[in-house]
């Protein structure tokens, strides 16, 4: 009954937000990074933040530090959606929010400060990579569901986080996907959506890793991870300013230069991650070996794809000069 009520509230909240975004012109205008050509409402992913608040309202403050962290990082991201904020202020809030998450995870140990520092940088990096990967209809919602479903499956076998939190996250994603995972999206997630859901997924994944002691579960983010890291490497090789907008991710070339429908591209990423994740969970293979093979194959696929199709993006860049 609680989940039904939360679902109804999420739909109502999303529809009310559309009215507010339209009234105050909170929109996403196409730019050199965009894979869309029309103006679309921005910030529809704020529903992920509301979903976590509703979870706390119905189930109590089981994870108060996590709730505080996702609230801080979600609010600053929403403000950035409305009016651009300097990177240094966003990063300050992101690091502070991550420390709140670490407090919830009970890993703030000064004796291992260097591990804590590496984890802090790594987790903030994941959140920003997740945000940068948000660029076509359905990719943030679809991929997040693909990450969340294996976590729900694992949690049913050996509980490491509140099941209700996972179910509410899934409901939030499904409601958002109803408006975004389509040929003509009603809204985009915005920074508030991509960053909030990434923060929540990192929290859940961290609890799983800490309970099992198996860091190889990071493979549940392998597809995004390989695309993000190799695209950064590619841009460094091209001597580009990493702070500038671009359309060099593999999914962007698929959607823009190859003209593959957004929903199809998003589905490819989601299904590929699902296949990798459940192969990791179900196959009787050493986890580290499986993860290594999966990452190598993803890297190889990325490189071969870029070698075959990157010239199309170069032609696009030359046509705009």
GROMACS .gro file of C-alpha atoms in nm, residues 31-186:
model
  156
   31UNK     CA    1   2.401   2.332  -2.774
   32UNK     CA    2   2.720   2.185  -2.921
   33UNK     CA    3   2.700   1.893  -2.675
   34UNK     CA    4   2.333   1.821  -2.728
   35UNK     CA    5   2.191   1.527  -2.919
   36UNK     CA    6   1.846   1.686  -2.940
   37UNK     CA    7   1.723   1.969  -3.162
   38UNK     CA    8   1.422   2.106  -2.975
   39UNK     CA    9   1.373   2.278  -2.640
   40UNK     CA   10   1.278   2.032  -2.363
   41UNK     CA   11   1.194   2.080  -1.995
   42UNK     CA   12   1.498   2.027  -1.774
   43UNK     CA   13   1.517   1.881  -1.425
   44UNK     CA   14   1.252   1.609  -1.450
   45UNK     CA   15   1.496   1.389  -1.260
   46UNK     CA   16   1.417   1.588  -0.947
   47UNK     CA   17   1.167   1.308  -0.891
   48UNK     CA   18   1.459   1.086  -0.782
   49UNK     CA   19   1.527   1.323  -0.495
   50UNK     CA   20   1.159   1.339  -0.402
   51UNK     CA   21   1.146   0.961  -0.416
   52UNK     CA   22   1.420   0.931  -0.154
   53UNK     CA   23   1.243   1.187   0.064
   54UNK     CA   24   0.919   0.990   0.034
   55UNK     CA   25   1.106   0.673   0.128
   56UNK     CA   26   1.228   0.846   0.445
   57UNK     CA   27   0.880   0.984   0.518
   58UNK     CA   28   0.718   0.640   0.496
   59UNK     CA   29   0.997   0.431   0.647
   60UNK     CA   30   1.172   0.662   0.893
   61UNK     CA   31   1.521   0.811   0.890
   62UNK     CA   32   1.709   0.483   0.868
   63UNK     CA   33   1.991   0.652   0.676
   64UNK     CA   34   1.995   1.015   0.799
   65UNK     CA   35   2.347   1.101   0.679
   66UNK     CA   36   2.275   0.957   0.337
   67UNK     CA   37   1.949   1.154   0.317
   68UNK     CA   38   2.135   1.472   0.413
   69UNK     CA   39   2.403   1.404   0.152
   70UNK     CA   40   2.167   1.332  -0.136
   71UNK     CA   41   1.961   1.638  -0.041
   72UNK     CA   42   2.263   1.868  -0.045
   73UNK     CA   43   2.399   1.733  -0.373
   74UNK     CA   44   2.054   1.728  -0.531
   75UNK     CA   45   1.970   2.085  -0.431
   76UNK     CA   46   2.299   2.230  -0.558
   77UNK     CA   47   2.254   2.037  -0.884
   78UNK     CA   48   1.900   2.170  -0.928
   79UNK     CA   49   2.020   2.525  -0.868
   80UNK     CA   50   2.285   2.462  -1.135
   81UNK     CA   51   2.008   2.347  -1.371
   82UNK     CA   52   1.826   2.675  -1.317
   83UNK     CA   53   2.125   2.912  -1.315
   84UNK     CA   54   2.480   2.799  -1.378
   85UNK     CA   55   2.704   2.766  -1.071
   86UNK     CA   56   3.088   2.775  -1.081
   87UNK     CA   57   3.242   2.428  -1.081
   88UNK     CA   58   3.434   2.487  -0.759
   89UNK     CA   59   3.114   2.539  -0.557
   90UNK     CA   60   2.947   2.232  -0.704
   91UNK     CA   61   3.256   2.022  -0.630
   92UNK     CA   62   3.271   2.151  -0.273
   93UNK     CA   63   2.914   2.039  -0.211
   94UNK     CA   64   2.976   1.707  -0.389
   95UNK     CA   65   3.275   1.626  -0.169
   96UNK     CA   66   3.088   1.734   0.144
   97UNK     CA   67   2.789   1.520   0.046
   98UNK     CA   68   3.015   1.223  -0.018
   99UNK     CA   69   3.165   1.264   0.330
  100UNK     CA   70   2.812   1.250   0.471
  101UNK     CA   71   2.760   0.926   0.280
  102UNK     CA   72   3.087   0.790   0.418
  103UNK     CA   73   2.963   0.877   0.767
  104UNK     CA   74   2.650   0.674   0.694
  105UNK     CA   75   2.867   0.388   0.569
  106UNK     CA   76   3.076   0.415   0.887
  107UNK     CA   77   3.408   0.433   0.700
  108UNK     CA   78   3.538   0.766   0.826
  109UNK     CA   79   3.857   0.622   0.973
  110UNK     CA   80   4.147   0.865   1.014
  111UNK     CA   81   4.396   0.577   1.039
  112UNK     CA   82   4.330   0.496   0.674
  113UNK     CA   83   4.295   0.853   0.552
  114UNK     CA   84   4.468   0.786   0.219
  115UNK     CA   85   4.219   0.509   0.133
  116UNK     CA   86   3.940   0.745   0.234
  117UNK     CA   87   4.082   1.017   0.007
  118UNK     CA   88   4.107   0.781  -0.289
  119UNK     CA   89   3.753   0.656  -0.228
  120UNK     CA   90   3.629   1.015  -0.203
  121UNK     CA   91   3.786   1.114  -0.535
  122UNK     CA   92   3.672   0.792  -0.702
  123UNK     CA   93   3.310   0.824  -0.589
  124UNK     CA   94   3.283   1.192  -0.684
  125UNK     CA   95   3.433   1.094  -1.020
  126UNK     CA   96   3.162   0.830  -1.069
  127UNK     CA   97   2.889   1.084  -0.997
  128UNK     CA   98   3.026   1.336  -1.245
  129UNK     CA   99   3.084   1.069  -1.510
  130UNK     CA  100   2.723   0.960  -1.462
  131UNK     CA  101   2.614   1.318  -1.514
  132UNK     CA  102   2.825   1.361  -1.830
  133UNK     CA  103   2.675   1.042  -1.978
  134UNK     CA  104   2.327   1.195  -1.964
  135UNK     CA  105   2.269   1.321  -2.316
  136UNK     CA  106   2.001   1.126  -2.503
  137UNK     CA  107   1.645   1.020  -2.432
  138UNK     CA  108   1.623   0.730  -2.190
  139UNK     CA  109   1.990   0.669  -2.120
  140UNK     CA  110   2.000   0.787  -1.757
  141UNK     CA  111   1.672   0.621  -1.662
  142UNK     CA  112   1.727   0.303  -1.861
  143UNK     CA  113   2.085   0.251  -1.752
  144UNK     CA  114   2.001   0.325  -1.389
  145UNK     CA  115   1.729   0.059  -1.397
  146UNK     CA  116   1.984  -0.181  -1.546
  147UNK     CA  117   2.215  -0.111  -1.250
  148UNK     CA  118   1.936  -0.127  -0.993
  149UNK     CA  119   1.774  -0.456  -1.096
  150UNK     CA  120   2.084  -0.669  -1.019
  151UNK     CA  121   2.118  -0.485  -0.686
  152UNK     CA  122   1.757  -0.571  -0.601
  153UNK     CA  123   1.823  -0.934  -0.695
  154UNK     CA  124   2.135  -0.949  -0.477
  155UNK     CA  125   1.956  -0.776  -0.189
  156UNK     CA  126   1.684  -1.042  -0.192
  157UNK     CA  127   1.946  -1.313  -0.155
  158UNK     CA  128   2.146  -1.141   0.118
  159UNK     CA  129   2.008  -0.810   0.244
  160UNK     CA  130   2.261  -0.528   0.260
  161UNK     CA  131   2.027  -0.227   0.233
  162UNK     CA  132   1.663  -0.148   0.301
  163UNK     CA  133   1.454  -0.319   0.028
  164UNK     CA  134   1.205  -0.033   0.043
  165UNK     CA  135   1.477   0.213  -0.060
  166UNK     CA  136   1.552   0.006  -0.370
  167UNK     CA  137   1.183  -0.027  -0.460
  168UNK     CA  138   1.122   0.347  -0.426
  169UNK     CA  139   1.429   0.420  -0.639
  170UNK     CA  140   1.292   0.182  -0.902
  171UNK     CA  141   0.949   0.344  -0.892
  172UNK     CA  142   1.106   0.687  -0.932
  173UNK     CA  143   1.301   0.566  -1.235
  174UNK     CA  144   0.994   0.405  -1.392
  175UNK     CA  145   0.786   0.722  -1.352
  176UNK     CA  146   1.067   0.932  -1.498
  177UNK     CA  147   1.119   0.689  -1.787
  178UNK     CA  148   0.750   0.717  -1.875
  179UNK     CA  149   0.815   1.082  -1.964
  180UNK     CA  150   1.173   1.050  -2.090
  181UNK     CA  151   1.228   0.705  -2.240
  182UNK     CA  152   1.050   0.789  -2.564
  183UNK     CA  153   1.123   0.930  -2.909
  184UNK     CA  154   1.003   1.276  -2.809
  185UNK     CA  155   1.090   1.325  -2.444
  186UNK     CA  156   0.866   1.534  -2.223
   0.00000   0.00000   0.00000
